[in-house]
Tab-separated table of C-alpha atoms and ligand atoms in Angstrom:
chain	number	residue	atom	x	y	z
A	1	UNK	CA	102.936	85.319	70.039
A	2	UNK	CA	103.012	85.274	73.538
A	3	UNK	CA	105.629	82.759	75.045
A	4	UNK	CA	105.181	80.350	77.920
A	5	UNK	CA	106.345	82.000	81.030
A	6	UNK	CA	104.196	81.313	84.037
A	7	UNK	CA	103.156	84.114	86.236
A	8	UNK	CA	103.272	82.691	89.913
A	9	UNK	CA	103.330	83.584	92.673
A	10	UNK	CA	105.352	83.115	95.566
A	11	UNK	CA	104.439	84.280	99.051
A	12	UNK	CA	104.663	83.783	103.128
A	13	UNK	CA	101.009	83.964	105.005
A	14	UNK	CA	99.811	83.456	108.325
A	15	UNK	CA	97.409	80.244	108.871
A	16	UNK	CA	94.872	83.022	108.993
A	17	UNK	CA	95.784	84.402	105.814
A	18	UNK	CA	97.420	87.541	106.263
A	19	UNK	CA	101.099	88.766	104.757
A	20	UNK	CA	102.067	91.242	106.761
A	21	UNK	CA	100.668	93.562	110.055
A	22	UNK	CA	98.807	96.617	108.979
A	23	UNK	CA	101.829	98.504	110.754
A	24	UNK	CA	103.221	96.280	107.734
A	25	UNK	CA	105.208	94.280	110.247
A	26	UNK	CA	106.482	90.719	109.489
A	27	UNK	CA	108.036	90.041	112.894
A	28	UNK	CA	105.541	86.957	113.600
A	29	UNK	CA	107.286	85.344	110.158
A	30	UNK	CA	110.642	85.522	110.700
A	31	UNK	CA	110.086	84.635	114.258
A	32	UNK	CA	109.075	81.098	113.109
A	33	UNK	CA	111.684	78.213	112.931
A	34	UNK	CA	112.225	77.740	109.462
A	35	UNK	CA	114.579	74.952	107.459
A	36	UNK	CA	117.632	76.680	105.413
A	37	UNK	CA	115.613	79.842	103.447
A	38	UNK	CA	112.464	78.078	103.298
A	39	UNK	CA	112.427	77.101	99.582
A	40	UNK	CA	112.739	80.516	98.656
A	41	UNK	CA	116.309	80.022	96.724
A	42	UNK	CA	115.035	77.068	94.701
A	43	UNK	CA	111.786	79.037	93.317
A	44	UNK	CA	114.265	82.105	92.988
A	45	UNK	CA	115.864	80.414	90.441
A	46	UNK	CA	112.953	79.954	88.302
A	47	UNK	CA	112.365	83.076	88.013
A	48	UNK	CA	114.280	85.829	86.018
A	49	UNK	CA	111.482	89.115	86.646
A	50	UNK	CA	109.630	90.150	89.716
A	51	UNK	CA	106.758	92.464	89.742
A	52	UNK	CA	105.729	93.795	93.099
A	53	UNK	CA	103.418	97.535	94.103
A	54	UNK	CA	105.475	100.902	95.947
A	55	UNK	CA	104.047	99.254	99.294
A	56	UNK	CA	106.064	96.516	98.862
A	57	UNK	CA	108.969	97.965	97.710
A	58	UNK	CA	108.447	100.574	100.416
A	59	UNK	CA	109.149	97.786	102.975
A	60	UNK	CA	111.988	96.204	101.384
A	61	UNK	CA	113.815	99.698	101.295
A	62	UNK	CA	112.564	99.892	105.042
A	63	UNK	CA	114.719	97.408	105.702
A	64	UNK	CA	118.049	99.021	105.328
A	65	UNK	CA	119.346	96.424	102.832
A	66	UNK	CA	123.413	97.101	102.039
A	67	UNK	CA	122.117	96.394	98.866
A	68	UNK	CA	118.652	96.051	96.650
A	69	UNK	CA	118.423	92.173	97.146
A	70	UNK	CA	116.718	91.272	93.437
A	71	UNK	CA	119.589	92.363	91.659
A	72	UNK	CA	119.927	90.468	88.163
A	73	UNK	CA	116.332	89.994	87.577
A	74	UNK	CA	114.146	92.067	85.479
A	75	UNK	CA	111.846	94.237	88.638
A	76	UNK	CA	108.499	96.107	87.896
A	77	UNK	CA	107.408	98.109	90.933
A	78	UNK	CA	103.542	99.678	90.142
A	79	UNK	CA	103.372	103.144	91.636
A	80	UNK	CA	100.342	105.973	90.553
A	81	UNK	CA	103.751	108.532	91.662
A	82	UNK	CA	105.821	109.836	89.101
A	83	UNK	CA	109.093	108.156	89.873
A	84	UNK	CA	112.436	107.697	87.693
A	85	UNK	CA	113.558	104.376	87.038
A	86	UNK	CA	116.441	103.199	88.667
A	87	UNK	CA	119.451	100.660	88.626
A	88	UNK	CA	117.159	98.650	90.094
A	89	UNK	CA	113.721	98.599	88.856
A	90	UNK	CA	111.606	100.133	86.497
A	91	UNK	CA	107.842	101.995	87.760
A	92	UNK	CA	104.692	101.114	86.128
A	93	UNK	CA	101.578	102.014	86.786
A	94	UNK	CA	97.649	101.104	85.398
A	95	UNK	CA	96.639	98.093	83.658
A	96	UNK	CA	98.637	94.793	84.770
A	97	UNK	CA	97.893	92.834	82.221
A	98	UNK	CA	99.443	95.445	79.749
A	99	UNK	CA	103.282	94.281	81.144
A	100	UNK	CA	102.077	90.836	81.368
A	101	UNK	CA	101.643	90.725	77.549
A	102	UNK	CA	104.467	92.317	76.776
A	103	UNK	CA	106.548	90.263	79.212
A	104	UNK	CA	105.247	87.103	77.654
A	105	UNK	CA	105.958	88.435	73.685
A	106	UNK	CA	109.895	87.848	75.114
A	107	UNK	CA	111.351	84.830	75.868
A	108	UNK	CA	111.944	84.843	79.694
A	109	UNK	CA	111.774	82.515	82.900
A	110	UNK	CA	108.865	82.764	85.410
A	111	UNK	CA	107.296	85.726	86.307
A	112	UNK	CA	107.000	86.365	90.149
A	113	UNK	CA	104.550	88.550	91.420
A	114	UNK	CA	105.426	89.207	95.324
A	115	UNK	CA	103.022	91.008	95.827
A	116	UNK	CA	101.101	92.938	98.279
A	117	UNK	CA	97.524	92.161	97.554
A	118	UNK	CA	96.537	95.101	96.182
A	119	UNK	CA	98.184	94.149	93.092
A	120	UNK	CA	97.207	90.768	94.027
A	121	UNK	CA	93.689	91.200	94.033
A	122	UNK	CA	94.283	93.053	90.321
A	123	UNK	CA	96.365	89.810	88.994
A	124	UNK	CA	93.362	87.463	89.880
A	125	UNK	CA	90.339	89.803	88.402
A	126	UNK	CA	92.235	90.032	85.241
A	127	UNK	CA	93.110	85.873	85.093
A	128	UNK	CA	97.231	86.475	84.896
A	129	UNK	CA	98.142	84.106	87.628
A	130	UNK	CA	99.248	80.471	86.442
A	131	UNK	CA	100.281	79.003	89.093
A	132	UNK	CA	99.997	79.899	93.165
A	133	UNK	CA	102.814	79.104	95.566
A	134	UNK	CA	101.910	79.753	99.489
A	135	UNK	CA	104.480	79.125	102.496
A	136	UNK	CA	102.393	79.348	105.533
A	137	UNK	CA	103.537	79.790	108.995
A	138	UNK	CA	101.952	78.356	111.591
A	139	UNK	CA	100.540	81.723	113.351
A	140	UNK	CA	97.495	83.557	113.840
A	141	UNK	CA	97.232	87.108	113.537
A	142	UNK	CA	94.060	88.136	113.961
A	143	UNK	CA	94.144	91.513	111.649
A	144	UNK	CA	96.680	92.767	109.067
A	145	UNK	CA	97.142	92.866	105.670
A	146	UNK	CA	95.332	89.592	103.978
A	147	UNK	CA	96.767	87.494	101.682
A	148	UNK	CA	93.510	87.831	99.014
A	149	UNK	CA	91.317	90.931	99.078
A	150	UNK	CA	87.384	90.643	98.124
A	151	UNK	CA	87.059	90.853	94.312
A	152	UNK	CA	85.620	89.739	91.509
A	153	UNK	CA	87.582	86.299	91.040
A	154	UNK	CA	87.168	82.451	91.105
A	155	UNK	CA	89.952	80.054	90.776
A	156	UNK	CA	89.717	76.155	90.785
A	157	UNK	CA	93.643	74.968	91.204
A	158	UNK	CA	95.143	72.262	91.335
A	159	UNK	CA	97.214	70.582	94.128
A	160	UNK	CA	100.739	70.120	92.574
A	161	UNK	CA	102.343	69.488	96.120
A	162	UNK	CA	103.781	70.420	98.783
A	163	UNK	CA	106.697	70.593	101.201
A	164	UNK	CA	107.880	71.840	104.526
A	165	UNK	CA	110.457	73.417	105.909
A	166	UNK	CA	110.570	72.386	109.416
A	167	UNK	CA	107.535	75.050	111.113
A	168	UNK	CA	106.667	76.168	107.719
A	169	UNK	CA	104.323	74.404	105.003
A	170	UNK	CA	104.538	75.519	101.324
A	171	UNK	CA	101.317	74.873	99.592
A	172	UNK	CA	102.103	74.314	95.164
A	173	UNK	CA	99.362	74.607	93.091
A	174	UNK	CA	98.352	75.050	89.400
A	175	UNK	CA	95.109	77.281	88.608
A	176	UNK	CA	93.351	75.247	86.527
A	177	UNK	CA	92.191	76.668	83.121
A	178	UNK	CA	89.114	74.454	80.569
B	1	NAP	N1	103.686	87.890	103.654
B	1	NAP	C1	105.028	88.085	102.478
B	1	NAP	O1	105.618	87.663	101.707
B	1	NAP	C2	105.046	89.153	101.340
B	1	NAP	C3	104.869	89.288	100.141
B	1	NAP	C4	104.574	90.667	99.926
B	1	NAP	C5	104.561	92.011	100.259
B	1	NAP	N2	104.124	91.920	101.709
B	1	NAP	C6	103.959	93.088	102.679
B	1	NAP	O2	102.486	93.171	101.827
B	1	NAP	C7	102.257	94.557	102.898
B	1	NAP	C8	101.703	95.732	101.633
B	1	NAP	O3	100.622	95.145	101.057
B	1	NAP	P1	99.747	96.073	99.609
B	1	NAP	O4	98.964	95.220	99.330
B	1	NAP	O5	99.363	97.208	101.579
B	1	NAP	O6	100.556	97.005	99.272
B	1	NAP	P2	101.436	96.724	97.623
B	1	NAP	O7	100.785	95.858	96.897
B	1	NAP	O8	102.346	96.213	97.877
B	1	NAP	O9	101.313	98.059	97.219
B	1	NAP	C9	99.889	99.001	96.956
B	1	NAP	C10	100.438	100.215	96.258
B	1	NAP	O10	100.858	99.786	94.502
B	1	NAP	C11	100.516	100.791	93.765
B	1	NAP	N3	99.360	100.343	92.684
B	1	NAP	C12	98.761	99.132	93.161
B	1	NAP	N4	97.750	98.903	92.084
B	1	NAP	C13	98.309	99.826	91.251
B	1	NAP	C14	98.491	100.536	89.716
B	1	NAP	N5	97.626	99.410	89.290
B	1	NAP	N6	98.859	101.210	88.797
B	1	NAP	C15	100.260	102.116	89.830
B	1	NAP	N7	99.836	101.738	90.926
B	1	NAP	C16	99.898	100.599	91.730
B	1	NAP	C17	100.132	101.354	94.579
B	1	NAP	O11	100.997	102.822	94.939
B	1	NAP	P3	101.332	104.714	94.825
B	1	NAP	O12	100.684	104.275	96.432
B	1	NAP	O13	102.657	104.439	95.066
B	1	NAP	O14	100.015	104.827	93.400
B	1	NAP	C18	99.469	101.680	95.638
B	1	NAP	O15	99.830	102.474	97.095
B	1	NAP	C19	103.722	95.155	102.752
B	1	NAP	O16	103.777	94.850	104.317
B	1	NAP	C20	105.109	94.208	102.590
B	1	NAP	O17	105.636	93.828	103.235
B	1	NAP	C21	104.319	91.002	102.303
């Protein structure tokens, strides 16, 4: 029985639609003057599960934070390597739809698909995303890792709201399904 747990893409991008430079830098994002935590904590409280790709996980580890930033959430990292789970994350592979089906079997809050775009593309192609929030940074970086890769998908969206956090604009969409 599918629970009504929404699968949400919540992500920041440059105005020209990149989520990082080709070298995985987010300097261009952190240089922008925002407001508070730019809506992150408001969203964060609505999700209890986080899914990311291994490259995004590696980027997080490279930040040398004192502790894993998403403790208390159920975190899944997609990789094709054989890596044992640790106290913070479980490693997953292959079909992204299976994990979502499994998660939706049990009650819970929103499921945050954090990215990056290799993973996002698969969620879009499997039509698994229910809501999209993109926080747009006022910067054009010309090249990098695109938020939306080419793929076999088409989503019609309904704009459900916008927020501004100083220089950032947050766009909130619901995926339309007939
Ligand atoms: N702007 C933002 O808000 C934001 C948010 C998230 C990420 N990012 C940035 O995005 C960049 C990473 O994006 P990306 O698209 O290059 O990489 P990604 O999606 O984060 O990770 C790609 C990796 O995930 C694994 N993977 C993907 N699909 C899989 C599947 N079906 N089964 C098993 N493993 C699978 C593979 O790992 P293996 O190679 O280990 O097999 C693959 O190399 C980073 O720079 C990160 O900082 C930015």
